[in-house]
Each structure stands twice: as structure tokens, then as C-alpha cells.
mmCIF file of C-alpha atoms in Angstrom:
data_model
loop_
_atom_site.group_PDB
_atom_site.id
_atom_site.type_symbol
_atom_site.label_atom_id
_atom_site.label_comp_id
_atom_site.label_asym_id
_atom_site.label_seq_id
_atom_site.Cartn_x
_atom_site.Cartn_y
_atom_site.Cartn_z
ATOM 1 C CA UNK A 173 29.376 46.414 -34.044
ATOM 2 C CA UNK A 174 27.223 44.290 -36.289
ATOM 3 C CA UNK A 175 28.541 41.359 -38.271
ATOM 4 C CA UNK A 176 29.837 42.356 -41.762
ATOM 5 C CA UNK A 177 27.295 40.040 -43.340
ATOM 6 C CA UNK A 178 24.467 41.925 -41.560
ATOM 7 C CA UNK A 179 25.872 45.231 -42.779
ATOM 8 C CA UNK A 180 26.018 43.901 -46.298
ATOM 9 C CA UNK A 181 22.390 42.811 -46.151
ATOM 10 C CA UNK A 182 21.296 46.258 -45.028
ATOM 11 C CA UNK A 183 23.465 47.993 -47.588
ATOM 12 C CA UNK A 184 22.056 45.806 -50.317
ATOM 13 C CA UNK A 185 18.582 46.826 -49.237
ATOM 14 C CA UNK A 186 19.325 50.548 -49.170
ATOM 15 C CA UNK A 187 22.003 51.159 -51.809
ATOM 16 C CA UNK A 188 20.766 51.792 -55.338
ATOM 17 C CA UNK A 189 22.290 49.434 -57.877
ATOM 18 C CA UNK A 190 23.410 50.654 -61.286
ATOM 19 C CA UNK A 191 20.612 50.641 -63.753
ATOM 20 C CA UNK A 192 17.954 49.947 -61.193
ATOM 21 C CA UNK A 193 15.591 52.671 -60.048
ATOM 22 C CA UNK A 194 15.340 52.211 -56.287
ATOM 23 C CA UNK A 195 13.148 55.012 -54.854
ATOM 24 C CA UNK A 196 12.875 53.201 -51.486
ATOM 25 C CA UNK A 197 16.604 53.518 -50.754
ATOM 26 C CA UNK A 198 16.674 57.141 -51.849
ATOM 27 C CA UNK A 199 13.653 57.972 -49.715
ATOM 28 C CA UNK A 200 15.056 56.336 -46.571
ATOM 29 C CA UNK A 201 18.405 58.089 -46.902
ATOM 30 C CA UNK A 202 17.040 61.519 -47.823
ATOM 31 C CA UNK A 203 13.874 61.768 -45.716
ATOM 32 C CA UNK A 204 13.824 64.260 -42.897
ATOM 33 C CA UNK A 205 12.000 61.685 -40.744
ATOM 34 C CA UNK A 206 14.452 59.861 -38.429
ATOM 35 C CA UNK A 207 14.622 56.183 -39.455
ATOM 36 C CA UNK A 208 16.574 53.097 -38.440
ATOM 37 C CA UNK A 209 16.645 49.480 -39.634
ATOM 38 C CA UNK A 210 17.263 46.571 -37.289
ATOM 39 C CA UNK A 211 18.291 43.101 -38.366
ATOM 40 C CA UNK A 212 15.494 40.773 -37.276
ATOM 41 C CA UNK A 213 17.608 37.631 -37.892
ATOM 42 C CA UNK A 214 20.656 38.676 -35.867
ATOM 43 C CA UNK A 215 20.880 38.183 -32.069
ATOM 44 C CA UNK A 216 19.270 41.067 -30.102
ATOM 45 C CA UNK A 217 18.135 42.692 -33.353
ATOM 46 C CA UNK A 218 20.994 45.219 -33.793
ATOM 47 C CA UNK A 219 20.612 48.459 -35.722
ATOM 48 C CA UNK A 220 22.208 48.073 -39.136
ATOM 49 C CA UNK A 221 21.188 51.394 -40.635
ATOM 50 C CA UNK A 222 20.465 54.887 -39.327
ATOM 51 C CA UNK A 223 19.775 57.870 -41.589
ATOM 52 C CA UNK A 224 21.070 61.375 -41.026
ATOM 53 C CA UNK A 225 17.777 62.581 -39.564
ATOM 54 C CA UNK A 226 17.994 59.943 -36.809
ATOM 55 C CA UNK A 227 21.592 60.896 -36.000
ATOM 56 C CA UNK A 228 20.578 64.563 -35.834
ATOM 57 C CA UNK A 229 17.635 63.777 -33.532
ATOM 58 C CA UNK A 230 19.537 61.515 -31.137
ATOM 59 C CA UNK A 231 22.877 63.317 -31.129
ATOM 60 C CA UNK A 232 24.833 60.072 -31.656
ATOM 61 C CA UNK A 233 27.412 59.363 -34.343
ATOM 62 C CA UNK A 234 26.646 56.544 -36.742
ATOM 63 C CA UNK A 235 29.400 54.299 -35.289
ATOM 64 C CA UNK A 236 27.808 54.769 -31.843
ATOM 65 C CA UNK A 237 24.443 53.544 -33.129
ATOM 66 C CA UNK A 238 25.173 50.662 -35.481
ATOM 67 C CA UNK A 239 25.289 47.255 -33.870
ATOM 68 C CA UNK A 240 23.228 48.256 -30.829
ATOM 69 C CA UNK A 241 19.655 47.390 -29.934
ATOM 70 C CA UNK A 242 17.477 50.493 -30.004
ATOM 71 C CA UNK A 243 16.669 50.124 -26.305
ATOM 72 C CA UNK A 244 19.773 52.215 -25.577
ATOM 73 C CA UNK A 245 17.516 55.237 -26.202
ATOM 74 C CA UNK A 246 15.429 54.344 -23.129
ATOM 75 C CA UNK A 247 15.904 55.905 -19.680
ATOM 76 C CA UNK A 248 14.447 56.381 -16.199
ATOM 77 C CA UNK A 249 11.196 58.037 -17.353
ATOM 78 C CA UNK A 250 10.477 55.584 -20.164
ATOM 79 C CA UNK A 251 7.086 53.963 -19.591
ATOM 80 C CA UNK A 252 7.705 50.258 -19.083
ATOM 81 C CA UNK A 253 4.164 49.400 -20.140
ATOM 82 C CA UNK A 254 4.829 51.041 -23.511
ATOM 83 C CA UNK A 255 8.111 49.093 -23.732
ATOM 84 C CA UNK A 256 6.248 45.852 -23.000
ATOM 85 C CA UNK A 257 3.698 46.614 -25.744
ATOM 86 C CA UNK A 258 6.571 47.271 -28.147
ATOM 87 C CA UNK A 259 8.314 44.006 -27.248
ATOM 88 C CA UNK A 260 5.070 42.057 -27.659
ATOM 89 C CA UNK A 261 4.513 43.480 -31.160
ATOM 90 C CA UNK A 262 8.097 42.640 -32.199
ATOM 91 C CA UNK A 263 7.679 39.095 -30.869
ATOM 92 C CA UNK A 264 4.484 38.734 -32.915
ATOM 93 C CA UNK A 265 6.072 40.219 -36.060
ATOM 94 C CA UNK A 266 3.445 42.934 -36.288
ATOM 95 C CA UNK A 267 3.530 46.696 -36.749
ATOM 96 C CA UNK A 268 2.969 49.028 -33.815
ATOM 97 C CA UNK A 269 2.897 52.754 -33.073
ATOM 98 C CA UNK A 270 3.630 53.862 -29.539
ATOM 99 C CA UNK A 271 4.568 57.094 -27.749
ATOM 100 C CA UNK A 272 7.360 56.773 -25.209
ATOM 101 C CA UNK A 273 10.093 58.855 -23.622
ATOM 102 C CA UNK A 274 13.546 58.394 -25.164
ATOM 103 C CA UNK A 275 16.830 60.125 -24.385
ATOM 104 C CA UNK A 276 19.355 61.882 -26.577
ATOM 105 C CA UNK A 277 23.103 61.379 -26.192
ATOM 106 C CA UNK A 278 23.362 64.436 -23.901
ATOM 107 C CA UNK A 279 20.654 63.027 -21.626
ATOM 108 C CA UNK A 280 17.851 65.278 -22.837
ATOM 109 C CA UNK A 281 14.533 63.421 -22.713
ATOM 110 C CA UNK A 282 12.074 63.714 -25.606
ATOM 111 C CA UNK A 283 8.745 62.191 -26.522
ATOM 112 C CA UNK A 284 9.169 59.779 -29.401
ATOM 113 C CA UNK A 285 6.231 58.741 -31.579
ATOM 114 C CA UNK A 286 7.816 55.444 -32.615
ATOM 115 C CA UNK A 287 6.433 53.339 -35.447
ATOM 116 C CA UNK A 288 7.852 49.841 -36.017
ATOM 117 C CA UNK A 289 7.072 47.795 -39.140
ATOM 118 C CA UNK A 290 8.302 44.287 -40.106
ATOM 119 C CA UNK A 291 9.971 43.656 -43.492
ATOM 120 C CA UNK A 292 9.642 40.230 -45.119
ATOM 121 C CA UNK A 293 11.718 38.786 -47.962
ATOM 122 C CA UNK A 294 10.268 37.097 -51.057
ATOM 123 C CA UNK A 295 10.100 33.820 -49.144
ATOM 124 C CA UNK A 296 7.905 35.435 -46.509
ATOM 125 C CA UNK A 297 10.658 35.398 -43.895
ATOM 126 C CA UNK A 298 11.129 38.272 -41.442
ATOM 127 C CA UNK A 299 14.441 39.965 -42.190
ATOM 128 C CA UNK A 300 14.249 43.525 -40.853
ATOM 129 C CA UNK A 301 12.280 45.889 -38.659
ATOM 130 C CA UNK A 302 12.065 49.457 -39.888
ATOM 131 C CA UNK A 303 11.554 52.086 -37.216
ATOM 132 C CA UNK A 304 10.571 55.716 -37.769
ATOM 133 C CA UNK A 305 10.673 58.359 -35.058
ATOM 134 C CA UNK A 306 8.889 61.679 -34.669
ATOM 135 C CA UNK A 307 9.754 64.106 -31.864
ATOM 136 C CA UNK A 308 6.352 64.989 -30.396
ATOM 137 C CA UNK A 309 7.640 66.633 -27.224
ATOM 138 C CA UNK A 310 5.902 69.960 -27.926
ATOM 139 C CA UNK A 311 2.597 68.207 -28.526
ATOM 140 C CA UNK A 312 2.964 66.188 -25.319
ATOM 141 C CA UNK A 313 3.872 69.305 -23.321
ATOM 142 C CA UNK A 314 0.846 71.103 -24.783
ATOM 143 C CA UNK A 315 -1.386 68.156 -23.892
ATOM 144 C CA UNK A 316 0.034 68.094 -20.372
ATOM 145 C CA UNK A 317 -0.561 71.830 -19.989
ATOM 146 C CA UNK A 318 -4.098 71.478 -21.318
ATOM 147 C CA UNK A 319 -4.687 68.638 -18.858
ATOM 148 C CA UNK A 320 -3.350 70.756 -15.989
ATOM 149 C CA UNK A 321 -5.488 73.688 -17.076
ATOM 150 C CA UNK A 322 -8.560 71.476 -17.226
ATOM 151 C CA UNK A 323 -7.729 70.033 -13.839
ATOM 152 C CA UNK A 324 -7.308 73.563 -12.551
ATOM 153 C CA UNK A 325 -10.648 74.600 -13.987
ATOM 154 C CA UNK A 326 -12.280 71.510 -12.522
ATOM 155 C CA UNK A 327 -10.694 72.290 -9.176
ATOM 156 C CA UNK A 328 -11.924 75.885 -9.297
ATOM 157 C CA UNK A 329 -15.376 74.719 -10.402
ATOM 158 C CA UNK A 330 -15.448 72.126 -7.624
ATOM 159 C CA UNK A 331 -14.403 74.720 -5.073
ATOM 160 C CA UNK A 332 -17.042 77.148 -6.314
ATOM 161 C CA UNK A 333 -19.645 74.404 -6.299
ATOM 162 C CA UNK A 334 -18.700 73.389 -2.766
ATOM 163 C CA UNK A 335 -18.819 77.021 -1.660
ATOM 164 C CA UNK A 336 -22.248 77.440 -3.260
ATOM 165 C CA UNK A 337 -23.503 74.240 -1.645
ATOM 166 C CA UNK A 338 -22.159 75.374 1.715
ATOM 167 C CA UNK A 339 -23.797 78.782 1.340
ATOM 168 C CA UNK A 340 -27.089 77.153 0.319
ATOM 169 C CA UNK A 341 -26.886 74.750 3.254
ATOM 170 C CA UNK A 342 -26.241 77.645 5.634
ATOM 171 C CA UNK A 343 -29.093 79.636 4.121
ATOM 172 C CA UNK A 344 -31.385 76.625 4.303
ATOM 173 C CA UNK A 345 -30.453 76.013 7.929
ATOM 174 C CA UNK A 346 -31.057 79.676 8.743
ATOM 175 C CA UNK A 347 -34.458 79.762 7.032
ATOM 176 C CA UNK A 348 -35.440 76.500 8.678
ATOM 177 C CA UNK A 349 -34.488 77.971 12.025
ATOM 178 C CA UNK A 350 -36.534 81.091 11.279
ATOM 179 C CA UNK A 351 -39.525 79.005 10.202
ATOM 180 C CA UNK A 352 -39.149 76.860 13.300
ATOM 181 C CA UNK A 353 -39.142 79.891 15.591
ATOM 182 C CA UNK A 354 -42.065 81.494 13.769
ATOM 183 C CA UNK A 355 -43.982 78.219 14.028
ATOM 184 C CA UNK A 356 -43.305 78.046 17.772
ATOM 185 C CA UNK A 357 -44.402 81.660 18.229
ATOM 186 C CA UNK A 358 -47.588 80.997 16.255
ATOM 187 C CA UNK A 359 -48.282 77.982 18.446
ATOM 188 C CA UNK A 360 -47.868 80.229 21.470
ATOM 189 C CA UNK A 361 -50.315 82.732 19.968
ATOM 190 C CA UNK A 362 -52.728 79.893 19.225
ATOM 191 C CA UNK A 363 -52.529 78.749 22.835
ATOM 192 C CA UNK A 364 -53.320 82.289 24.036
ATOM 193 C CA UNK A 365 -56.299 82.480 21.676
ATOM 194 C CA UNK A 366 -57.571 79.122 22.935
ATOM 195 C CA UNK A 367 -57.347 80.325 26.539
ATOM 196 C CA UNK A 368 -59.096 83.581 25.672
ATOM 197 C CA UNK A 369 -61.832 81.744 23.771
ATOM 198 C CA UNK A 370 -62.516 79.508 26.746
ATOM 199 C CA UNK A 371 -62.882 82.553 28.998
ATOM 200 C CA UNK A 372 -65.231 84.358 26.601
ATOM 201 C CA UNK A 373 -68.971 83.997 27.137
ATOM 202 C CA UNK A 374 -70.201 86.248 24.333
ATOM 203 C CA UNK A 375 -71.043 84.035 21.318
ATOM 204 C CA UNK A 376 -70.046 86.620 18.689
ATOM 205 C CA UNK A 377 -66.710 87.272 20.359
ATOM 206 C CA UNK A 378 -66.102 83.568 20.779
ATOM 207 C CA UNK A 379 -66.799 82.952 17.085
ATOM 208 C CA UNK A 380 -64.450 85.800 16.086
ATOM 209 C CA UNK A 381 -61.693 84.341 18.281
ATOM 210 C CA UNK A 382 -62.242 80.891 16.811
ATOM 211 C CA UNK A 383 -61.967 82.282 13.279
ATOM 212 C CA UNK A 384 -58.770 84.078 14.196
ATOM 213 C CA UNK A 385 -57.422 80.880 15.759
ATOM 214 C CA UNK A 386 -58.146 79.077 12.493
ATOM 215 C CA UNK A 387 -56.162 81.698 10.547
ATOM 216 C CA UNK A 388 -53.198 81.514 12.901
ATOM 217 C CA UNK A 389 -53.263 77.706 12.674
ATOM 218 C CA UNK A 390 -53.228 77.908 8.871
ATOM 219 C CA UNK A 391 -50.105 80.076 8.936
ATOM 220 C CA UNK A 392 -48.537 77.736 11.504
ATOM 221 C CA UNK A 393 -49.195 74.823 9.133
ATOM 222 C CA UNK A 394 -47.379 76.723 6.367
ATOM 223 C CA UNK A 395 -44.298 77.223 8.522
ATOM 224 C CA UNK A 396 -44.357 73.615 9.665
ATOM 225 C CA UNK A 397 -44.323 72.494 6.037
ATOM 226 C CA UNK A 398 -41.565 74.975 5.112
ATOM 227 C CA UNK A 399 -39.491 73.768 8.053
ATOM 228 C CA UNK A 400 -39.865 70.150 6.979
ATOM 229 C CA UNK A 401 -39.217 70.792 3.272
ATOM 230 C CA UNK A 402 -35.825 70.262 1.621
ATOM 231 C CA UNK A 403 -36.643 72.954 -0.946
ATOM 232 C CA UNK A 404 -36.684 76.325 0.753
ATOM 233 C CA UNK A 405 -37.780 78.158 -2.403
ATOM 234 C CA UNK A 406 -40.963 76.199 -3.265
ATOM 235 C CA UNK A 407 -44.119 75.276 -1.407
ATOM 236 C CA UNK A 408 -46.363 72.272 -2.163
ATOM 237 C CA UNK A 409 -49.944 73.568 -2.125
ATOM 238 C CA UNK A 410 -51.538 70.126 -2.433
ATOM 239 C CA UNK A 411 -49.796 68.769 0.668
ATOM 240 C CA UNK A 412 -50.711 71.892 2.609
ATOM 241 C CA UNK A 413 -54.389 71.624 1.634
ATOM 242 C CA UNK A 414 -54.422 68.004 2.822
ATOM 243 C CA UNK A 415 -53.050 69.072 6.206
ATOM 244 C CA UNK A 416 -55.408 72.025 6.380
ATOM 245 C CA UNK A 417 -58.523 69.937 5.713
ATOM 246 C CA UNK A 418 -57.446 67.543 8.426
ATOM 247 C CA UNK A 419 -57.160 70.420 10.907
ATOM 248 C CA UNK A 420 -60.414 72.121 9.914
ATOM 249 C CA UNK A 421 -62.581 68.987 9.892
ATOM 250 C CA UNK A 422 -60.937 67.270 12.895
ATOM 251 C CA UNK A 423 -63.555 66.010 15.309
ATOM 252 C CA UNK A 424 -66.487 66.978 13.085
ATOM 253 C CA UNK A 425 -68.848 64.907 11.022
ATOM 254 C CA UNK A 426 -69.107 65.208 7.304
ATOM 255 C CA UNK A 427 -67.655 64.099 4.012
ATOM 256 C CA UNK A 428 -64.569 65.486 2.331
ATOM 257 C CA UNK A 429 -63.553 64.660 -1.248
ATOM 258 C CA UNK A 430 -60.103 65.698 -2.461
ATOM 259 C CA UNK A 431 -58.445 65.708 -5.884
ATOM 260 C CA UNK A 432 -55.075 67.263 -5.194
ATOM 261 C CA UNK A 433 -52.378 67.515 -7.818
ATOM 262 C CA UNK A 434 -48.912 68.564 -6.731
ATOM 263 C CA UNK A 435 -48.383 72.206 -7.560
ATOM 264 C CA UNK A 436 -45.452 74.194 -6.250
ATOM 265 C CA UNK A 437 -45.561 77.943 -5.670
ATOM 266 C CA UNK A 438 -42.876 80.325 -4.489
ATOM 267 C CA UNK A 439 -42.402 80.101 -0.738
ATOM 268 C CA UNK A 440 -43.122 83.844 -0.465
ATOM 269 C CA UNK A 441 -46.689 83.179 -1.683
ATOM 270 C CA UNK A 442 -47.326 80.403 0.805
ATOM 271 C CA UNK A 443 -48.723 82.391 3.750
ATOM 272 C CA UNK A 444 -51.232 84.584 1.826
ATOM 273 C CA UNK A 445 -52.402 81.614 -0.245
ATOM 274 C CA UNK A 446 -52.780 79.548 2.919
ATOM 275 C CA UNK A 447 -55.010 82.212 4.457
ATOM 276 C CA UNK A 448 -57.184 82.399 1.312
ATOM 277 C CA UNK A 449 -57.652 78.621 1.162
ATOM 278 C CA UNK A 450 -58.270 78.475 4.902
ATOM 279 C CA UNK A 451 -61.058 81.065 4.631
ATOM 280 C CA UNK A 452 -62.708 79.219 1.744
ATOM 281 C CA UNK A 453 -62.523 75.808 3.429
ATOM 282 C CA UNK A 454 -63.605 77.162 6.799
ATOM 283 C CA UNK A 455 -66.535 78.992 5.222
ATOM 284 C CA UNK A 456 -67.603 75.840 3.317
ATOM 285 C CA UNK A 457 -67.390 73.795 6.507
ATOM 286 C CA UNK A 458 -69.347 76.291 8.615
ATOM 287 C CA UNK A 459 -72.020 77.392 6.180
ATOM 288 C CA UNK A 460 -72.137 74.734 3.500
ATOM 289 C CA UNK A 461 -73.932 71.958 5.350
ATOM 290 C CA UNK A 462 -77.060 70.618 3.624
ATOM 291 C CA UNK A 463 -80.329 70.032 5.394
ATOM 292 C CA UNK A 464 -78.966 66.802 6.899
ATOM 293 C CA UNK A 465 -76.511 68.879 8.940
ATOM 294 C CA UNK A 466 -73.363 67.081 7.767
ATOM 295 C CA UNK A 467 -70.965 69.120 5.689
ATOM 296 C CA UNK A 468 -69.953 67.781 2.305
ATOM 297 C CA UNK A 469 -66.900 69.484 0.842
ATOM 298 C CA UNK A 470 -65.166 68.898 -2.504
ATOM 299 C CA UNK A 471 -61.739 70.373 -2.982
ATOM 300 C CA UNK A 472 -59.559 70.206 -6.084
ATOM 301 C CA UNK A 473 -56.077 71.574 -6.738
ATOM 302 C CA UNK A 474 -54.724 71.408 -10.285
ATOM 303 C CA UNK A 475 -52.832 73.220 -13.004
ATOM 304 C CA UNK A 476 -54.980 74.350 -15.925
ATOM 305 C CA UNK A 477 -54.295 76.679 -18.871
ATOM 306 C CA UNK A 478 -51.411 78.584 -17.307
ATOM 307 C CA UNK A 479 -53.049 78.870 -13.897
ATOM 308 C CA UNK A 480 -53.092 77.030 -10.617
ATOM 309 C CA UNK A 481 -56.780 76.449 -9.907
ATOM 310 C CA UNK A 482 -58.048 75.784 -6.394
ATOM 311 C CA UNK A 483 -61.728 74.950 -6.213
ATOM 312 C CA UNK A 484 -63.730 74.576 -2.964
ATOM 313 C CA UNK A 485 -67.321 73.400 -3.246
ATOM 314 C CA UNK A 486 -69.889 72.781 -0.552
ATOM 315 C CA UNK A 487 -73.281 71.052 -0.833
ATOM 316 C CA UNK A 488 -75.190 73.554 1.244
ATOM 317 C CA UNK A 489 -78.234 75.671 0.463
ATOM 318 C CA UNK A 490 -76.364 77.776 -2.068
ATOM 319 C CA UNK A 491 -76.215 81.518 -2.543
ATOM 320 C CA UNK A 492 -79.153 83.014 -0.605
ATOM 321 C CA UNK A 493 -79.043 86.382 -2.367
ATOM 322 C CA UNK A 494 -78.205 88.166 -5.572
ATOM 323 C CA UNK A 495 -76.861 91.620 -6.339
ATOM 324 C CA UNK A 496 -74.794 93.886 -4.097
ATOM 325 C CA UNK A 497 -73.936 92.908 -0.521
ATOM 326 C CA UNK A 498 -71.527 93.956 2.211
ATOM 327 C CA UNK A 499 -68.760 91.358 2.569
ATOM 328 C CA UNK A 500 -67.774 90.132 6.003
ATOM 329 C CA UNK A 501 -64.292 90.302 7.487
ATOM 330 C CA UNK A 502 -63.307 86.849 6.170
ATOM 331 C CA UNK A 503 -64.340 87.639 2.594
ATOM 332 C CA UNK A 504 -62.673 91.050 2.787
ATOM 333 C CA UNK A 505 -59.246 89.667 3.735
ATOM 334 C CA UNK A 506 -59.706 86.865 1.187
ATOM 335 C CA UNK A 507 -60.217 89.350 -1.643
ATOM 336 C CA UNK A 508 -57.302 91.518 -0.479
ATOM 337 C CA UNK A 509 -54.978 88.521 -0.337
ATOM 338 C CA UNK A 510 -56.169 87.338 -3.761
ATOM 339 C CA UNK A 511 -55.213 90.743 -5.168
ATOM 340 C CA UNK A 512 -51.800 90.437 -3.505
ATOM 341 C CA UNK A 513 -51.329 87.072 -5.224
ATOM 342 C CA UNK A 514 -52.550 88.521 -8.574
ATOM 343 C CA UNK A 515 -55.238 85.853 -8.448
ATOM 344 C CA UNK A 516 -58.946 85.948 -9.296
ATOM 345 C CA UNK A 517 -61.617 84.693 -6.915
ATOM 346 C CA UNK A 518 -65.144 83.898 -8.076
ATOM 347 C CA UNK A 519 -68.199 82.271 -6.486
ATOM 348 C CA UNK A 520 -70.568 80.157 -8.559
ATOM 349 C CA UNK A 521 -73.835 78.393 -7.895
ATOM 350 C CA UNK A 522 -73.058 74.656 -7.912
ATOM 351 C CA UNK A 523 -76.597 73.213 -7.536
ATOM 352 C CA UNK A 524 -76.418 72.185 -4.803
ATOM 353 C CA UNK A 525 -74.066 74.431 -2.925
ATOM 354 C CA UNK A 526 -71.520 77.072 -3.821
ATOM 355 C CA UNK A 527 -68.258 76.671 -5.688
ATOM 356 C CA UNK A 528 -65.390 79.077 -4.896
ATOM 357 C CA UNK A 529 -62.730 79.169 -7.623
ATOM 358 C CA UNK A 530 -59.307 80.722 -7.064
ATOM 359 C CA UNK A 531 -57.074 81.101 -10.144
ATOM 360 C CA UNK A 532 -53.434 81.866 -9.489
ATOM 361 C CA UNK A 533 -51.151 82.605 -12.495
ATOM 362 C CA UNK A 534 -48.208 80.252 -12.936
ATOM 363 C CA UNK A 535 -44.973 82.152 -12.372
ATOM 364 C CA UNK A 536 -42.299 81.946 -15.112
#
């Protein structure tokens, strides 16, 4: 129990004196907020006052509270870091608000939003600490539940994301395997065409086989690029054109100028577009040589006004005719594939040479 002098000091602080309006004392005694006062000048800062709201909250009688340091409310789940912060503030004579677990007389834990404030006398000396308590257990339980729910949602989202990534990886691996096998089969077909071409003496048949070999090689290049790509849904036309020009002009003389922007199309459009570009480049290489005999090809790939524009120009003799004509096999399949791609294909006089322009609408 506290020293009688300490009790007197607290009582003098809280008890209204006749003729003096003391709203502070009335407020502390009557407030529904649990409040205590500790004597800052007595050893171990004992509690010298506890209002009815505090006794109701804690379950203790007044004689069980007075004279004790308020740490008796602490227990096994009280956060020691919060206790250390509280002790540091008291040592520095400063106010603090901290949430910590306290225990009632019957052992029931509760979350206490504790606010401690120093009280100074007229001489500026510290005489009391006033502590107010608010039971915030329901709020803490709600916060904990919300945290668990969020963790649960994050866990579910992570699991779904991992499942999606796994499915995508499996799909990618499968498509890469398919592309790899198709590429190998196309290489086998190319080898057969090469053998057949070597055994063919008829010039027209040999040329037809060589053109077919060029088409098969173009499709093989597509599948090689799809197999190497990390994005199974898109196909880089510019990179393909660079590979294709290297294959078509390998071992031949001539000049090739390229201006290739990166444009990505859906992978499903890759093979028909590859065949169209292959026909245009092959035709420019075969028939677009000027009088000097060395082919000069200009090829641009770019995005322009909502279209992907692929332009192939040679520096040959130009268009030798006007009006109606019967297209050859290469031009026929080129126009059919352009229709499949919803693209437009036009041929223009370039002076010198011919310019083939393929316009493919940008999807989405």
C-alpha cells in the first residue's frame, strides 16, 4: 500500500475543494474511460488512484490496485518491445501511446491502448503520471482476421499464379517440341528435294523443285525461330526477314539493303506471311537483276498507319507489260496467302525496278 502522504497528494489533486470548481477531478472520477494515476516521486511509481472504469475493466478491487506498479497487468503474451518503449518514455518524462496485451484479474488477456502522460507541478517538477486505457481487443482481433484473410488471398493468388505459370511452361514446352519436330521434318523434306533436284536433268522441273525447296526452307526458318523464341504467341517478322535474306542470297553476288523495324505478329500468321515474303524476295532476286547482272534488293519492314508494311524492291528492268496477264504459280499462292492474312499486295514501278508492297492490318 502506498504511503499516506502519497495518498493525500493524489486525493488533493482529485478531490474537489469547497468553493472551488474543479472539473478535472470530476471528469477523472466520472469518465467511462479507465484511468489511473501513479506517483512519479515515490519508489517504483505506485498507483495512487484508480477510477471505477479501471476497476471494472481489470476486475480488481481498489485495495488490490493502489500501491502497486501498473506492470502487474502484464503477462506472458505482453510484447516486451512495447514494454521497453513504455519504460523509455517514462524515464524521459514524455507522453506515449502504445498497444500491448494486459491481463485481467481472472487471467483473461485483452489488448490495451495505453496512453501515459506526465503531470508537472507549478515548479515544473514531475509529480504524477496519468494513464488511460482503452480495450481495443475487438479491433485487434478484426485486424488479425483481416491480415489472415489477406494472407489467405495472397496464398490463393500465389497458388493460382504458380499453377498458371506451370501450365504456361508446359504449354510452351509442348509447342516448342512440336515446332522442333516440324522443323526436323521440314529439314528431311528439304533434303529429299535437294536429292531429287540433283537427279533431275530437265531445267523446268529443276527450277520448280528449287522454288519448292525455297518455300519449304522458309517455313523451316519460321519453326526454327518459334522454337528459339521465349514468346510462343508472337513472331518477330523483322528477325525472320533477316534470316530469310541470308538464306536466299547465300553464295550469290549482289547488294541487299535492309531497314527492318521489329514488328510482332500472331504466331498463327507466321507461316503464311513467311511464304509471301519468301516469294517476293525470291522473285526479286531471280528476276530483278539490272543489266550488270548483280541483284540489288531493298527490303523494309515497318509499322505505318495501322498496318505492318513489308516492301521489297528490286533494281531490275521493271514491269515488262501492262494490262491483264496470267499469274504464275508463285504469284498465285502469294495472292491467296495475302487474302488469308487479310492483307493487300500491290506492285509498283520503282524506276528502276519493281516495288512489291504488302500491307497487313495490325491486330487489336
